CSV table of C-alpha atoms in Angstrom, one decimal:
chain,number,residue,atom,x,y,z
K,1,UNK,CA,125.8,93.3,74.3
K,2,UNK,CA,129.1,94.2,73.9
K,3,UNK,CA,132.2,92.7,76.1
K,4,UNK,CA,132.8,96.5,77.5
K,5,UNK,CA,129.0,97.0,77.9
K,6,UNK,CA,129.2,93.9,80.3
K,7,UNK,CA,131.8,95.1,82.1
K,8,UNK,CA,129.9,97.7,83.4
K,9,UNK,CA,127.2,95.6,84.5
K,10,UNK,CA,127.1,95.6,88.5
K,11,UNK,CA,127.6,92.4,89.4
K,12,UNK,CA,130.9,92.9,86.8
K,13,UNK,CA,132.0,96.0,88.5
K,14,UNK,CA,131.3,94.2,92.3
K,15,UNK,CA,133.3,91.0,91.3
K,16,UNK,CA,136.5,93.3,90.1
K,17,UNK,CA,136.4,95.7,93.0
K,18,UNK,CA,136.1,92.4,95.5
K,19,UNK,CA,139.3,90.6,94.0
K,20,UNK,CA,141.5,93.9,94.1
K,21,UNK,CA,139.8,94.3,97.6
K,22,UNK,CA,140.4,91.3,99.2
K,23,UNK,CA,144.0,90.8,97.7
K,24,UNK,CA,145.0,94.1,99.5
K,25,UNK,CA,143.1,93.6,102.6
K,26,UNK,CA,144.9,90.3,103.3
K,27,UNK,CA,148.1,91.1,102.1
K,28,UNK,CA,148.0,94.1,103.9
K,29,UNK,CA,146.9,92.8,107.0
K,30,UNK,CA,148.2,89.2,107.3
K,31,UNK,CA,151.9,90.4,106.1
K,32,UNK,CA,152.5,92.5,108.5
K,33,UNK,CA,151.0,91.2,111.6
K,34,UNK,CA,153.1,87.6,111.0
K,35,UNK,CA,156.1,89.5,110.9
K,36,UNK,CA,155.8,89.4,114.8
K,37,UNK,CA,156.9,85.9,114.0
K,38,UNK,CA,159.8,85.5,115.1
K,39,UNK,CA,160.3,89.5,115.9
K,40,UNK,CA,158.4,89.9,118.9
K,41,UNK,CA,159.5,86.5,121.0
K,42,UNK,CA,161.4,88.1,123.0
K,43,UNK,CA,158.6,90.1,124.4
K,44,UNK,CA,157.3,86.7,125.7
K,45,UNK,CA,157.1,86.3,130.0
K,46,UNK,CA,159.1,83.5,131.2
K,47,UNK,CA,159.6,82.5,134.7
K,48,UNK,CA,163.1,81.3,136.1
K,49,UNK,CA,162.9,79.7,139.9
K,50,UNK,CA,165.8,79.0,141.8
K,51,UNK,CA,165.5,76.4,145.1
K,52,UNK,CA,169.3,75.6,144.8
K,53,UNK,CA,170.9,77.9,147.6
K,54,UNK,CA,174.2,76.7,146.2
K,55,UNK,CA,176.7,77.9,143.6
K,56,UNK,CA,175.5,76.3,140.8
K,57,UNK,CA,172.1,77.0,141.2
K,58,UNK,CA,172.7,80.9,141.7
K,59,UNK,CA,175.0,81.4,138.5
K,60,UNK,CA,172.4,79.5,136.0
K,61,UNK,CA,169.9,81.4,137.4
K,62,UNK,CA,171.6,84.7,136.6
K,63,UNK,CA,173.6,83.2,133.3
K,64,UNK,CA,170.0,82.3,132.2
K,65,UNK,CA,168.4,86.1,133.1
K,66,UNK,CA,171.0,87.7,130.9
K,67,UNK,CA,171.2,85.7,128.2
K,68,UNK,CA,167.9,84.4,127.2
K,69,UNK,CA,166.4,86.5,124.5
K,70,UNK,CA,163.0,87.8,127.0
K,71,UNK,CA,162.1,91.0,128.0
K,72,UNK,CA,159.6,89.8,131.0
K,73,UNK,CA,161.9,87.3,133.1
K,74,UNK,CA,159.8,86.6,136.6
K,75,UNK,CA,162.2,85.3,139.2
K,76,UNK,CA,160.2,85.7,142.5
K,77,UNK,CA,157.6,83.2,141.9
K,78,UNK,CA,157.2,79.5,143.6
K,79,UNK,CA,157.5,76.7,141.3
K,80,UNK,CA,153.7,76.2,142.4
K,81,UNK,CA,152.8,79.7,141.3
K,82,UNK,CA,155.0,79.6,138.4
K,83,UNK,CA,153.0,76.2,137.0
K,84,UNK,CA,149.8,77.8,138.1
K,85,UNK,CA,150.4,81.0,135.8
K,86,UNK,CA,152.3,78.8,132.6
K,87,UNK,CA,148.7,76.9,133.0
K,88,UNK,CA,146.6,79.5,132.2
K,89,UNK,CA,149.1,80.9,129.7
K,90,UNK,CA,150.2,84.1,131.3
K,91,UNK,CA,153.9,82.9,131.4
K,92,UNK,CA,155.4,80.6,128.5
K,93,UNK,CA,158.1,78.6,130.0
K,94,UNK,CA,159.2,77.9,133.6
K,95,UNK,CA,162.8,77.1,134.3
K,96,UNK,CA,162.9,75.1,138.0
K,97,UNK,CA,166.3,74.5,139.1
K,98,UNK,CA,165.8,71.9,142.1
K,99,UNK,CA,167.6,72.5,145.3
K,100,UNK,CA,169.7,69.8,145.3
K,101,UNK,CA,171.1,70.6,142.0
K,102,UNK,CA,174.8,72.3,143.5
K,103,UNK,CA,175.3,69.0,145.6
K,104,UNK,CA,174.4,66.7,142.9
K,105,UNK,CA,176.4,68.6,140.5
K,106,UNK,CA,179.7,68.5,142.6
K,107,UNK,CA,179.4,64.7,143.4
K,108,UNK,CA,178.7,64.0,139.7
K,109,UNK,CA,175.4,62.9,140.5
K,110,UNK,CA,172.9,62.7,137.2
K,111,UNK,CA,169.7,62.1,139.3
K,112,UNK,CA,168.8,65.9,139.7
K,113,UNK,CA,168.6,67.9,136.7
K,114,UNK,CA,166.8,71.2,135.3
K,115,UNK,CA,163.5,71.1,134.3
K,116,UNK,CA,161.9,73.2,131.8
K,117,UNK,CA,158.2,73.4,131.5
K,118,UNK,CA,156.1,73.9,128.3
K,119,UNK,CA,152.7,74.5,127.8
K,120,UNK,CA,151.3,73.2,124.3
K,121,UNK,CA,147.8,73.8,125.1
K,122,UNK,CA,148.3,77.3,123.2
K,123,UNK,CA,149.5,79.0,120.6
K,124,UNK,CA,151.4,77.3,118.1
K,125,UNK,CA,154.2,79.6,117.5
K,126,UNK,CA,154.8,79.4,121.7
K,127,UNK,CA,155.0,76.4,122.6
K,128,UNK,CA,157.3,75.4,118.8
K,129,UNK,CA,159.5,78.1,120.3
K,130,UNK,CA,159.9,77.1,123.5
K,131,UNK,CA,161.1,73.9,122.5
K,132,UNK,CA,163.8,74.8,120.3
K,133,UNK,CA,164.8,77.4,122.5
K,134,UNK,CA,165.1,75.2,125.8
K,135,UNK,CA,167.2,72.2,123.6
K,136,UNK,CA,169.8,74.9,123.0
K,137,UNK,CA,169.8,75.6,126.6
K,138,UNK,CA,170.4,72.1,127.0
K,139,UNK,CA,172.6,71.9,124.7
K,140,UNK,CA,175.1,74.9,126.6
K,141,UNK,CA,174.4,73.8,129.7
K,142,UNK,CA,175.7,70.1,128.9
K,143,UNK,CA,178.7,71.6,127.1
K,144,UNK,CA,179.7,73.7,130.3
K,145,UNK,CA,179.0,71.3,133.2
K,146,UNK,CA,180.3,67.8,131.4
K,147,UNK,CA,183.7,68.4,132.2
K,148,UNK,CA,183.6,70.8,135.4
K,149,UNK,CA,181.7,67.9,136.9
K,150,UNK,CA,183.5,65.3,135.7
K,151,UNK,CA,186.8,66.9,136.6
K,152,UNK,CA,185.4,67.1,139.9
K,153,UNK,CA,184.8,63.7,140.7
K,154,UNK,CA,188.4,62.7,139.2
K,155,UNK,CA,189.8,65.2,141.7
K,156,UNK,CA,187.6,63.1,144.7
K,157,UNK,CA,189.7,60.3,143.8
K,158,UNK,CA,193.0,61.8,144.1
K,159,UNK,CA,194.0,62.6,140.0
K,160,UNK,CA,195.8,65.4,139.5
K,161,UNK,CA,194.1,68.0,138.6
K,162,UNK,CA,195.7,68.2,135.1
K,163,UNK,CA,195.2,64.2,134.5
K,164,UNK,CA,192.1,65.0,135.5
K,165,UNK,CA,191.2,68.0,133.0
K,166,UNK,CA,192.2,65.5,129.7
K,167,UNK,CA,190.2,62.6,131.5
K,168,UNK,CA,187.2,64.7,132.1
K,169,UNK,CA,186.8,65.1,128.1
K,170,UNK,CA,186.1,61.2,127.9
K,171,UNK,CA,183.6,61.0,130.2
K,172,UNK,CA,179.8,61.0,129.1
K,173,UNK,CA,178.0,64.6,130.3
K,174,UNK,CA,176.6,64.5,133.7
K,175,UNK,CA,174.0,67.1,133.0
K,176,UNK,CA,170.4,66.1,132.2
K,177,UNK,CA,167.8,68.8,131.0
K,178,UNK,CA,164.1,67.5,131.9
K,179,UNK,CA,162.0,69.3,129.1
K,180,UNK,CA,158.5,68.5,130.8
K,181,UNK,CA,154.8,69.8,128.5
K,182,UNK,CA,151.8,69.7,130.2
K,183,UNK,CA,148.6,69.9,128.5
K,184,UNK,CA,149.8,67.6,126.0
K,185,UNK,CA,147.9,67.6,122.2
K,186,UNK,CA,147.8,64.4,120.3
K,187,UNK,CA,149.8,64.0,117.2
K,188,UNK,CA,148.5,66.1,114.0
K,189,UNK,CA,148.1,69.9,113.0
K,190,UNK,CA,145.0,68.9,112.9
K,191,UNK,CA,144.5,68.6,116.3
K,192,UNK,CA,146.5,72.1,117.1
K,193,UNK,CA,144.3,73.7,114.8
K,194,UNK,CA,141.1,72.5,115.5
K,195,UNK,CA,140.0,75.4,117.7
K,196,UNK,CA,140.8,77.7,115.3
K,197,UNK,CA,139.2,75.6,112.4
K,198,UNK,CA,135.8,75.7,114.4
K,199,UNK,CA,135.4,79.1,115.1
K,200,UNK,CA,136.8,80.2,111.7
K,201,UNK,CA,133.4,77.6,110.4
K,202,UNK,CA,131.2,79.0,112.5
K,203,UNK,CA,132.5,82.8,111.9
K,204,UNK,CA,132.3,83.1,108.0
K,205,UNK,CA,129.2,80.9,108.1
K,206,UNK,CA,127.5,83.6,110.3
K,207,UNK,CA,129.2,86.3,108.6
K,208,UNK,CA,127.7,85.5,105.1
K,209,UNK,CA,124.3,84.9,106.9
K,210,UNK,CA,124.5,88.1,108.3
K,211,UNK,CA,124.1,89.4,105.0
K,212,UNK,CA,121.4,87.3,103.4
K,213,UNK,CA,119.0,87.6,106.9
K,214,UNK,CA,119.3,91.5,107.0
K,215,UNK,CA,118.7,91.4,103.0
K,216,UNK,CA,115.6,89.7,103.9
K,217,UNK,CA,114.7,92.0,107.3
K,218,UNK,CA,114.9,94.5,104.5
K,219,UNK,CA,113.2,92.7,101.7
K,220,UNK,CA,109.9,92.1,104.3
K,221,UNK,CA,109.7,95.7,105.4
K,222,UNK,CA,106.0,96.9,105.1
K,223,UNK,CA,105.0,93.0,105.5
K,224,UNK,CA,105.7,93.0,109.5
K,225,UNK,CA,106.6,95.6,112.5
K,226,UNK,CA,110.6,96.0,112.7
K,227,UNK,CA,111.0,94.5,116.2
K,228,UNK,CA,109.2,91.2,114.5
K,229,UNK,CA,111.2,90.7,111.2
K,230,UNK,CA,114.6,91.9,113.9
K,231,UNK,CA,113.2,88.8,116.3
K,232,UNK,CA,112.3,86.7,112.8
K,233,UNK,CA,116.3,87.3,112.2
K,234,UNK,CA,117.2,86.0,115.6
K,235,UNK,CA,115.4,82.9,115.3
K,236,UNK,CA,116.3,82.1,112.0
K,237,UNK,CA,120.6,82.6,112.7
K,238,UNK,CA,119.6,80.1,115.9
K,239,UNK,CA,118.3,77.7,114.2
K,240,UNK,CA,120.9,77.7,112.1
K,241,UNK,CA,123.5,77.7,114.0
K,242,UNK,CA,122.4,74.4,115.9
K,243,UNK,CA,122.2,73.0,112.6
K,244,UNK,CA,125.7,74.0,111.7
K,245,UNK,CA,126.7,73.2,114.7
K,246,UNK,CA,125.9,69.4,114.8
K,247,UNK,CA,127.6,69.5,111.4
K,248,UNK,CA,130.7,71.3,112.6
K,249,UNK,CA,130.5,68.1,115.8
K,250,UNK,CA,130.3,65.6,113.1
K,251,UNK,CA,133.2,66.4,110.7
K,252,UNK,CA,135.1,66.9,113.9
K,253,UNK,CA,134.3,63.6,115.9
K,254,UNK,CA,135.1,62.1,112.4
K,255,UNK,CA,138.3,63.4,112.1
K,256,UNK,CA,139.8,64.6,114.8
K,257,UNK,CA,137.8,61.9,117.8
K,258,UNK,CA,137.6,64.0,120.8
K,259,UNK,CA,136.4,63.0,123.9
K,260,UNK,CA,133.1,61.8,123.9
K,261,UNK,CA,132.5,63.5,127.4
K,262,UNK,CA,133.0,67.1,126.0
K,263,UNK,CA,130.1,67.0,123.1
K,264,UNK,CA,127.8,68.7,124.4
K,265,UNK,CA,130.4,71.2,125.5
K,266,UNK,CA,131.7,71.5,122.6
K,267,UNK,CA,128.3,71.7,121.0
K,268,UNK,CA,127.3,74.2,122.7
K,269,UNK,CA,129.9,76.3,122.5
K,270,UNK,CA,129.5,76.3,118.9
K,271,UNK,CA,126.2,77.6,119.2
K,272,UNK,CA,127.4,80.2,120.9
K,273,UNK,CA,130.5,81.1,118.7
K,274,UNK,CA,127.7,81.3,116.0
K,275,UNK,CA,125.1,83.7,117.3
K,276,UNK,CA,128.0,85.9,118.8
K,277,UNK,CA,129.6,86.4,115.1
K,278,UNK,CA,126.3,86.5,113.5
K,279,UNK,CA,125.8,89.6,115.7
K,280,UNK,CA,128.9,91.1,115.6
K,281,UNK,CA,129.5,90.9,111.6
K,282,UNK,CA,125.4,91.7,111.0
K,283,UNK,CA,126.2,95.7,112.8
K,284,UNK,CA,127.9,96.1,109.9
K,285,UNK,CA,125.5,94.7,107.7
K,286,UNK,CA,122.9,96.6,109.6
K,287,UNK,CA,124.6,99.9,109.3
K,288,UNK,CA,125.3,100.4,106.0
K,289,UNK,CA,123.6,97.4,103.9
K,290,UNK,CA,125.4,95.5,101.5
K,291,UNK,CA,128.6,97.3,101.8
K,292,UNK,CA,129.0,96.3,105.4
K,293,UNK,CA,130.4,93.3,104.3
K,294,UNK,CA,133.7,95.2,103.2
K,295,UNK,CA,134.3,96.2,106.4
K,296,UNK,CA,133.2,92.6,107.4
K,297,UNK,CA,136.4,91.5,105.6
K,298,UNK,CA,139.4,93.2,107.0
K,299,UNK,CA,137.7,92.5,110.6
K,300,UNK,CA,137.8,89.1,109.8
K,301,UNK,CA,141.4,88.9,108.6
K,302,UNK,CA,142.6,90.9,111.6
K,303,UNK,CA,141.0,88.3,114.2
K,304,UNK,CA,142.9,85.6,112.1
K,305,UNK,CA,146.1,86.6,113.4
K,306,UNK,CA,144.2,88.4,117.0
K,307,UNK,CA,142.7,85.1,118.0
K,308,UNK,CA,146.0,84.1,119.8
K,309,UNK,CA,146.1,79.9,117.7
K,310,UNK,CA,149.1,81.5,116.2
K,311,UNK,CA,150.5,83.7,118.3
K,312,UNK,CA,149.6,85.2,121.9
K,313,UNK,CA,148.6,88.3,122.6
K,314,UNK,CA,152.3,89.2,123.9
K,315,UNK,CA,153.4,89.0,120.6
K,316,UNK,CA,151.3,90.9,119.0
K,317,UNK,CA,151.3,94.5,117.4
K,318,UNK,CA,149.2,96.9,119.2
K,319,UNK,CA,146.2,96.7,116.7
K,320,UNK,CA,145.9,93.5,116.4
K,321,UNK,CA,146.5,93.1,120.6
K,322,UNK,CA,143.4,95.7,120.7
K,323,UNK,CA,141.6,93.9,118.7
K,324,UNK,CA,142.0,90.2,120.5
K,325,UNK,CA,139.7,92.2,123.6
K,326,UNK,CA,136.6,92.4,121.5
K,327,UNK,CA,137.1,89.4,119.0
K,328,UNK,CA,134.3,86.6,119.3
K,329,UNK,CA,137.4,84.6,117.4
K,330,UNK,CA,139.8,85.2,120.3
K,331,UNK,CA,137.4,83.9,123.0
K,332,UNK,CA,136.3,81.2,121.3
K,333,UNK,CA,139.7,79.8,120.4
K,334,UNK,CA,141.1,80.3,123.9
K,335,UNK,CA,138.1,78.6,125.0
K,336,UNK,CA,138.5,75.5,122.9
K,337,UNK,CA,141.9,75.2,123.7
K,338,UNK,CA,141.0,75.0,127.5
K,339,UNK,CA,138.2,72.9,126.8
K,340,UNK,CA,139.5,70.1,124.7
K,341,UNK,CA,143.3,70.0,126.1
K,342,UNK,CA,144.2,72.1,129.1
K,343,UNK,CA,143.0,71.7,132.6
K,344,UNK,CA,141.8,75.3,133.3
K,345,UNK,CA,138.1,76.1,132.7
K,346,UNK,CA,137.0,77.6,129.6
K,347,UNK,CA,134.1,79.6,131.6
K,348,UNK,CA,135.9,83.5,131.3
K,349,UNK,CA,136.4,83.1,127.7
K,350,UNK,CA,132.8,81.4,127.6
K,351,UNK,CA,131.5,84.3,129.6
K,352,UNK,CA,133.5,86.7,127.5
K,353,UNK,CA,132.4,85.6,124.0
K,354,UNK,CA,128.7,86.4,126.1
K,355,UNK,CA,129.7,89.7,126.6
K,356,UNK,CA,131.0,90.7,122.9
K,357,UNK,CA,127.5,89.0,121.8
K,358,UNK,CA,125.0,91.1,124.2
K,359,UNK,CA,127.3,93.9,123.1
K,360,UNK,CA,127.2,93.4,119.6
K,361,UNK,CA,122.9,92.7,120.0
K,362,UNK,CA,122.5,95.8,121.6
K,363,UNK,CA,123.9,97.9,119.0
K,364,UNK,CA,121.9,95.7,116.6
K,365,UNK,CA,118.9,96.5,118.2
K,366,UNK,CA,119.6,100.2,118.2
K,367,UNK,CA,120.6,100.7,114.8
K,368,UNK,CA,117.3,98.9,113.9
K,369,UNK,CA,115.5,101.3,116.3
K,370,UNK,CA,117.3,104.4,115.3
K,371,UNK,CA,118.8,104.0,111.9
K,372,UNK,CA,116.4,101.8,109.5
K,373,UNK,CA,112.8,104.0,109.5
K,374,UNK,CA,109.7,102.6,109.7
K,375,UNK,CA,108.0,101.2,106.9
K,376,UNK,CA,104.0,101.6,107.0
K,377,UNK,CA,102.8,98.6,106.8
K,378,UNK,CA,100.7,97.0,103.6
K,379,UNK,CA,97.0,97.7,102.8
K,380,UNK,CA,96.6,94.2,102.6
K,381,UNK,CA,98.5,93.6,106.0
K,382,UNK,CA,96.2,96.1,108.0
K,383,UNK,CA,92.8,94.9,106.1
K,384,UNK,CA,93.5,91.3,107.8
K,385,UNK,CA,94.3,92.6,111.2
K,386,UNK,CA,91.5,94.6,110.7
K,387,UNK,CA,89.4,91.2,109.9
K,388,UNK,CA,90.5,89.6,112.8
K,389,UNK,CA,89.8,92.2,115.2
K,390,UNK,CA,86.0,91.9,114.3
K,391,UNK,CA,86.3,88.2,114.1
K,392,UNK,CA,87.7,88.6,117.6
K,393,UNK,CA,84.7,90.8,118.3
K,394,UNK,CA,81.5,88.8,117.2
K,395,UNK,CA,83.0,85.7,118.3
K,396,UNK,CA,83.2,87.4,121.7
């Protein structure tokens, strides 16, 4: 055989099509949905709340509104309501200005201060942001009120007002920023990515399942009823997703030592973030064989960046936004984020990865209905139902 003959052998021809493929597909994809990064941060909610009643309090509040780099600012919420909604990541930073912080200002009093809240139980690109963006805040903040309050203070204890002005250079700032983070991950990438990390295991594993199991539901046509080998399927991506699952548990108890409270939890949800992929990538499989797993791809890659580990749903473009509604990857990620470090309960996304898999089954089951066409089955096959039926008979 000659070098060119081989080349146009299939498995040559799949293998070259697949590496241009994939190359554009990612690149394509994962390019420009990053490029919301750092684009799209201003179209991040924020929430600023204001107890002072005094001077102070009033022009941070409205220095802050202007000048921060956010579309979405929220400024008639509690501090309550504000925490409430930063918890379950609808806002990404609250800015509570106490309402002593005029009085304590003008008496030079460092015991009050501005706190900004973070929330790291999210995405990493948020909370990463947040942080740099609140220590310039800081940073301003101290510049402007070291020496109007230490000027104030000099001027309590009758220095001129010009002695005072040089004096109040020397005198350490009187303005501390409180950067507060709730939901608190331990140190390690490892441990910020380890939602994603899971159901990016479970995921391709199911996905390249998807594509052996309906091989074989085709392969075994003629050898059982369609609603048999489709059940056969079912039982076979369950039993291995437990198994998978308890794999996925080990390397990460190994590793990364969650909390022994949340295994089965954790375990379960695994399970479940298996069978709902394995459904969702095998309609593609389903519908058009083989080649389903080319559109399996670029679905995949999209939920990379739609799955909100990176970046939330705010800051995403429009497709990829879409896309984070019907994404098993996007429920499961949000869910193991709430499960293993927030304190809100995982149960919508739970309930929502439930939805996308009944969903994604019930198309299954209709294209097996509709679009594969029944196979007669074997001679062989009906000549041994046909024994047992008479078996059944005498014996009765």
């Amino acid at each position: 055989m000659k070098f060119t003959q081989f080349l146009k052998t299939k498995g040559a021809i799949a293998s070259i099509f697949m590496g241009i493929f994939y190359a554009v597909a990612m690149l394509g994809i994962f390019l420009p949905g990053y490029t919301a990064i750092p684009g799209n941060i201003d179209k991040l909610p924020i929430a600023i709340v204001n107890d002072d009643a005094g001077e102070y309090g009033t022009m941070i509040a409205d220095q802050l509104k202007e000048n921060l780099p956010f579309e979405e600012v929220k400024t008639d919420l509690t501090n309550k309501r504000a925490l409430e909604q930063l918890e379950e990541n609808e806002i990404t930073l609250v800015v509570h200005i106490p309402k002593t912080f005029s009085a304590d200002m003008e008496n030079g009093e460092v015991s009050s201060s501005i706190d900004f809240t973070v929330n790291e139980a999210g995405a990493t690109v948020v909370s990463s942001s947040m942080t740099s963006i609140v220590t310039q805040i800081n940073n301003q903040l101290s510049a402007q009120f070291s020496q109007q309050t230490a000027q104030g203070v000099l001027m309590n204890f009758n220095v001129p007002e010009e002695q005072a002005a040089d004096m109040a250079k020397m005198i350490e700032t009187s303005y501390v920023g409180n950067v507060v983070t709730i939901n608190d991950i331990p140190d390690g990438m490892h441990n910020n990515m380890l939602p994603m990390f899971l159901t990016m295991a479970g995921y391709v594993g199911a996905m390249i399942a998807a594509m052996q199991l309906v091989a074989s539901f085709n392969e075994s046509r003629g050898k059982a009823s369609k609603t048999r080998l489709f059940v056969y399927v079912q039982l076979t991506a369950l039993i291995i997703a437990v198994l998978a699952g308890l794999a996925s548990m080990g390397i990460a108890y190994l590793v990364n030592e969650p909390s022994g409270e949340l295994f089965l939890s954790l375990f379960g949800q695994q399970v479940l973030n298996y069978m709902v992929a394995f459904n969702f990538t095998a309609m593609f499989i389903f519908l058009v064989g083989e080649g389903g797993m080319i559109l399996n791809i670029p679905v995949l890659l999209v939920q990379t960046i739609a799955n909100g580990a990176t970046i939330t749903r705010d800051m995403m473009y429009g497709p990829y936004e879409w896309v984070s509604y019907i994404s098993p990857m996007y429920y499961s990620v949000q869910a193991y984020f709430a499960n293993m470090y927030s304190s809100i309960s995982p149960a919508p996304f739970v309930w929502g990865m439930v939805a996308v898999g009944l969903g994604a089954m019930l198309i299954n089951i209709l294209l097996v209905a509709f679009v594969h066409k029944k196979v007669p089955l074997e001679a062989s096959l009906v000549e041994d139902t046909k024994d047992v039926i008479n078996n059944t008979e005498i014996t009765v």
